[in-house]
Amino acid sequence: MVRALSAPAAAPAAWHADPYTDALRSGRGPLFLRRPDGWLLPLDVERWCAEPDLADRTVLRRCRGAVLDIGCGPGRLVAALAADGVAALGVDVSPEAVRRTRDWGGSALCRSVFDRLPGEGRWDTALLMDGNVGIGGDPAKLLDRIAQLVVADGLLMVETAPYEIDERLRVRVSGAHGAAGGDFPWARLGTAALLSCARPLGWRPAGRWTAAGRPFVALRRG
């Protein structure tokens, strides 16, 4: 069993916002990330709260060893890995996401990836699915942090944007009845932008594929 090394830090208020919690509880949207100018990025809550689909399975088949799912959401991937006998841990700043992950039979901590985590430097594979390369709004900082979490030749699976983009922005969580909570930094990267960011940090490409219109990149340390 994976045990916490320290008390979890307070989760960002945005992910305690009622629209996000309500969407996870109900298993459906609408849910968006909203930019100050009104632009909306739809979030696929229904898919997150369902069993892993065929595209997800292409990622799960490539996982090696112990797996850390960063921004695990309601835990479909962590639970699937656990059901297959794989040591896996999800981390998410949303208490509701962590609760759902545990209800599905997965292990999860309510914590930011930038907090102290169990097994630092010993994870074989890390996951950044569902746009989570945007966490913190600084992909280079995030990739550098993940390099501290995985083994020397660790693997990182990233789901990139379905088109070429390299964007830093501030957003807030928004539901059917508008936004709630404060805004926070986010990023969106296509495959080319991800590779350009990753190479100087010691990550090398280990695979690229697309499934159900969703692009994925495997990166390896070393």
CSV table of C-alpha atoms in Angstrom, one decimal:
chain,number,residue,atom,x,y,z
A,1,MET,CA,0.0,0.0,0.0
A,2,VAL,CA,1.3,3.5,-0.9
A,3,ARG,CA,1.2,5.8,2.1
A,4,ALA,CA,1.4,9.6,2.2
A,5,LEU,CA,4.7,11.1,3.4
A,6,SER,CA,3.2,14.4,4.6
A,7,ALA,CA,-0.2,16.0,5.1
A,8,PRO,CA,-1.7,17.2,1.8
A,9,ALA,CA,-1.4,20.8,0.9
A,10,ALA,CA,-4.6,22.8,0.4
A,11,ALA,CA,-6.1,22.2,-3.0
A,12,PRO,CA,-6.4,25.2,-5.3
A,13,ALA,CA,-9.8,26.8,-4.8
A,14,ALA,CA,-10.7,26.5,-8.5
A,15,TRP,CA,-11.0,22.8,-8.2
A,16,HIS,CA,-13.2,23.0,-5.1
A,17,ALA,CA,-15.6,25.1,-7.2
A,18,ASP,CA,-19.2,23.7,-7.3
A,19,PRO,CA,-19.3,23.2,-11.1
A,20,TYR,CA,-16.4,20.8,-11.0
A,21,THR,CA,-17.5,18.9,-7.9
A,22,ASP,CA,-21.1,18.7,-9.2
A,23,ALA,CA,-20.0,17.4,-12.6
A,24,LEU,CA,-17.9,14.7,-11.0
A,25,ARG,CA,-20.7,13.7,-8.7
A,26,SER,CA,-23.2,13.5,-11.5
A,27,GLY,CA,-20.8,12.1,-14.1
A,28,ARG,CA,-21.8,14.6,-16.7
A,29,GLY,CA,-21.3,18.2,-17.9
A,30,PRO,CA,-21.5,20.7,-19.3
A,31,LEU,CA,-18.1,21.8,-17.8
A,32,PHE,CA,-15.6,24.2,-19.3
A,33,LEU,CA,-12.4,26.1,-18.7
A,34,ARG,CA,-13.3,29.7,-19.3
A,35,ARG,CA,-10.9,32.4,-20.3
A,36,PRO,CA,-11.6,36.0,-19.2
A,37,ASP,CA,-12.6,37.0,-22.7
A,38,GLY,CA,-15.4,34.4,-22.7
A,39,TRP,CA,-13.6,31.7,-24.7
A,40,LEU,CA,-14.5,28.2,-23.6
A,41,LEU,CA,-12.6,24.9,-23.6
A,42,PRO,CA,-15.1,22.0,-23.2
A,43,LEU,CA,-14.1,19.3,-20.6
A,44,ASP,CA,-15.1,15.8,-21.4
A,45,VAL,CA,-16.6,14.8,-18.0
A,46,GLU,CA,-18.7,12.0,-19.3
A,47,ARG,CA,-15.6,10.2,-20.7
A,48,TRP,CA,-13.6,10.9,-17.6
A,49,CYS,CA,-16.3,9.3,-15.4
A,50,ALA,CA,-16.7,6.2,-17.7
A,51,GLU,CA,-14.6,3.1,-18.1
A,52,PRO,CA,-11.4,3.6,-20.1
A,53,ASP,CA,-12.1,3.7,-23.8
A,54,LEU,CA,-10.1,2.2,-26.6
A,55,ALA,CA,-7.8,5.3,-26.8
A,56,ASP,CA,-7.1,5.1,-23.1
A,57,ARG,CA,-6.3,1.4,-23.5
A,58,THR,CA,-3.5,2.3,-26.0
A,59,VAL,CA,-1.9,4.2,-23.2
A,60,LEU,CA,-2.5,1.6,-20.5
A,61,ARG,CA,-0.9,-1.1,-22.6
A,62,ARG,CA,2.3,1.0,-22.8
A,63,CYS,CA,2.7,1.5,-19.1
A,64,ARG,CA,5.6,-0.2,-17.4
A,65,GLY,CA,6.1,-0.9,-13.7
A,66,ALA,CA,4.6,1.4,-11.1
A,67,VAL,CA,2.4,4.1,-12.5
A,68,LEU,CA,1.7,7.7,-11.2
A,69,ASP,CA,-1.3,9.3,-12.7
A,70,ILE,CA,-0.9,13.1,-12.4
A,71,GLY,CA,-4.3,14.9,-12.3
A,72,CYS,CA,-6.1,11.5,-12.2
A,73,GLY,CA,-9.6,13.0,-12.0
A,74,PRO,CA,-12.3,10.5,-11.1
A,75,GLY,CA,-9.7,7.7,-11.5
A,76,ARG,CA,-10.7,5.6,-14.5
A,77,LEU,CA,-7.1,4.8,-15.4
A,78,VAL,CA,-5.8,4.2,-11.9
A,79,ALA,CA,-8.7,1.9,-11.2
A,80,ALA,CA,-8.2,0.0,-14.5
A,81,LEU,CA,-4.5,-0.4,-13.7
A,82,ALA,CA,-5.3,-1.6,-10.1
A,83,ALA,CA,-7.8,-4.1,-11.5
A,84,ASP,CA,-5.0,-5.5,-13.7
A,85,GLY,CA,-2.7,-5.9,-10.7
A,86,VAL,CA,-0.5,-2.9,-11.5
A,87,ALA,CA,0.8,-0.7,-8.7
A,88,ALA,CA,-0.7,2.7,-9.4
A,89,LEU,CA,-1.4,6.0,-7.6
A,90,GLY,CA,-3.4,8.9,-8.7
A,91,VAL,CA,-2.9,12.5,-7.4
A,92,ASP,CA,-5.4,15.2,-7.8
A,93,VAL,CA,-6.2,18.5,-6.1
A,94,SER,CA,-9.9,17.8,-6.1
A,95,PRO,CA,-11.3,15.9,-3.0
A,96,GLU,CA,-14.2,14.7,-5.1
A,97,ALA,CA,-11.9,13.3,-7.8
A,98,VAL,CA,-9.9,11.4,-5.1
A,99,ARG,CA,-13.1,10.1,-3.5
A,100,ARG,CA,-14.3,8.7,-6.8
A,101,THR,CA,-11.0,7.2,-7.6
A,102,ARG,CA,-11.0,5.3,-4.3
A,103,ASP,CA,-14.7,4.3,-4.8
A,104,TRP,CA,-13.6,2.7,-8.1
A,105,GLY,CA,-10.9,0.7,-6.3
A,106,GLY,CA,-7.9,2.9,-7.1
A,107,SER,CA,-5.4,4.6,-4.7
A,108,ALA,CA,-5.3,8.3,-4.8
A,109,LEU,CA,-4.0,11.3,-2.8
A,110,CYS,CA,-5.5,14.8,-2.6
A,111,ARG,CA,-2.3,16.6,-3.5
A,112,SER,CA,-0.6,18.7,-6.1
A,113,VAL,CA,2.1,17.2,-8.2
A,114,PHE,CA,4.4,20.0,-6.9
A,115,ASP,CA,3.8,18.8,-3.3
A,116,ARG,CA,5.9,16.1,-1.7
A,117,LEU,CA,4.7,12.7,-3.0
A,118,PRO,CA,5.3,9.1,-2.1
A,119,GLY,CA,8.0,7.2,-3.9
A,120,GLU,CA,9.7,10.2,-5.5
A,121,GLY,CA,12.4,9.1,-8.0
A,122,ARG,CA,10.9,5.5,-8.0
A,123,TRP,CA,7.9,5.7,-10.4
A,124,ASP,CA,8.5,3.8,-13.6
A,125,THR,CA,5.7,5.5,-15.6
A,126,ALA,CA,3.9,8.8,-15.2
A,127,LEU,CA,0.7,9.9,-17.0
A,128,LEU,CA,-0.4,13.3,-18.1
A,129,MET,CA,-3.8,12.6,-19.7
A,130,ASP,CA,-6.8,14.7,-20.7
A,131,GLY,CA,-4.8,17.9,-21.2
A,132,ASN,CA,-3.0,17.7,-17.9
A,133,VAL,CA,0.3,18.9,-19.4
A,134,GLY,CA,-1.4,22.2,-18.8
A,135,ILE,CA,-1.2,21.9,-15.0
A,136,GLY,CA,0.4,25.0,-13.5
A,137,GLY,CA,0.6,26.9,-16.8
A,138,ASP,CA,4.3,26.2,-17.1
A,139,PRO,CA,5.0,22.9,-19.0
A,140,ALA,CA,8.7,23.1,-18.6
A,141,LYS,CA,8.4,23.4,-14.8
A,142,LEU,CA,5.9,20.5,-14.8
A,143,LEU,CA,8.2,18.2,-16.9
A,144,ASP,CA,11.1,19.1,-14.7
A,145,ARG,CA,9.1,18.1,-11.7
A,146,ILE,CA,8.1,14.8,-13.2
A,147,ALA,CA,11.7,14.1,-13.9
A,148,GLN,CA,12.2,14.1,-10.2
A,149,LEU,CA,9.4,11.6,-9.6
A,150,VAL,CA,10.3,8.9,-12.1
A,151,VAL,CA,13.3,6.5,-12.3
A,152,ALA,CA,16.4,7.4,-14.3
A,153,ASP,CA,14.9,5.9,-17.5
A,154,GLY,CA,11.3,6.6,-16.6
A,155,LEU,CA,8.5,6.8,-19.0
A,156,LEU,CA,6.0,9.7,-19.4
A,157,MET,CA,2.8,9.4,-21.4
A,158,VAL,CA,1.3,12.7,-22.5
A,159,GLU,CA,-2.0,13.4,-24.3
A,160,THR,CA,-1.5,16.5,-26.4
A,161,ALA,CA,-3.9,18.9,-28.0
A,162,PRO,CA,-5.5,17.6,-31.2
A,163,TYR,CA,-3.9,20.5,-33.2
A,164,GLU,CA,-0.6,22.4,-33.1
A,165,ILE,CA,-0.8,25.0,-30.4
A,166,ASP,CA,1.6,26.4,-27.7
A,167,GLU,CA,-0.5,28.6,-25.4
A,168,ARG,CA,-0.3,29.9,-21.8
A,169,LEU,CA,-3.5,31.3,-20.4
A,170,ARG,CA,-5.5,32.0,-17.3
A,171,VAL,CA,-8.8,30.2,-16.9
A,172,ARG,CA,-11.5,29.3,-14.4
A,173,VAL,CA,-13.9,26.4,-14.1
A,174,SER,CA,-17.3,27.1,-15.6
A,175,GLY,CA,-20.5,25.0,-15.6
A,176,ALA,CA,-24.0,25.4,-17.0
A,177,HIS,CA,-24.7,28.4,-14.8
A,178,GLY,CA,-21.4,30.3,-15.2
A,179,ALA,CA,-18.0,30.4,-13.6
A,180,ALA,CA,-17.1,29.8,-10.0
A,181,GLY,CA,-13.8,30.2,-8.1
A,182,GLY,CA,-10.8,32.2,-9.1
A,183,ASP,CA,-8.8,32.0,-12.2
A,184,PHE,CA,-5.6,30.0,-12.4
A,185,PRO,CA,-2.8,29.4,-14.9
A,186,TRP,CA,-3.1,26.7,-17.6
A,187,ALA,CA,-1.3,25.7,-20.8
A,188,ARG,CA,-2.2,23.9,-24.0
A,189,LEU,CA,0.4,22.1,-26.1
A,190,GLY,CA,0.3,20.3,-29.4
A,191,THR,CA,2.8,17.5,-30.1
A,192,ALA,CA,5.4,19.7,-31.7
A,193,ALA,CA,5.3,22.2,-28.8
A,194,LEU,CA,5.6,19.4,-26.3
A,195,LEU,CA,8.6,17.9,-27.9
A,196,SER,CA,10.3,21.3,-28.3
A,197,CYS,CA,9.7,21.9,-24.6
A,198,ALA,CA,10.7,18.4,-23.5
A,199,ARG,CA,14.0,17.8,-25.3
A,200,PRO,CA,16.1,20.5,-23.5
A,201,LEU,CA,14.9,19.0,-20.2
A,202,GLY,CA,16.3,15.6,-20.9
A,203,TRP,CA,13.2,13.9,-22.2
A,204,ARG,CA,13.5,12.1,-25.5
A,205,PRO,CA,10.6,10.8,-27.8
A,206,ALA,CA,9.8,7.2,-27.3
A,207,GLY,CA,6.6,7.0,-29.4
A,208,ARG,CA,3.8,8.9,-31.0
A,209,TRP,CA,0.3,7.7,-31.9
A,210,THR,CA,-3.3,8.8,-32.4
A,211,ALA,CA,-6.4,6.9,-31.2
A,212,ALA,CA,-10.0,8.1,-31.7
A,213,GLY,CA,-8.6,11.5,-32.7
A,214,ARG,CA,-6.6,11.9,-29.6
A,215,PRO,CA,-2.8,12.3,-30.0
A,216,PHE,CA,-0.4,10.8,-27.5
A,217,VAL,CA,3.4,11.1,-27.0
A,218,ALA,CA,5.6,8.8,-25.0
A,219,LEU,CA,8.7,10.4,-23.5
A,220,ARG,CA,11.6,8.7,-21.8
A,221,ARG,CA,14.2,10.1,-19.5
A,222,GLY,CA,17.9,9.8,-20.5
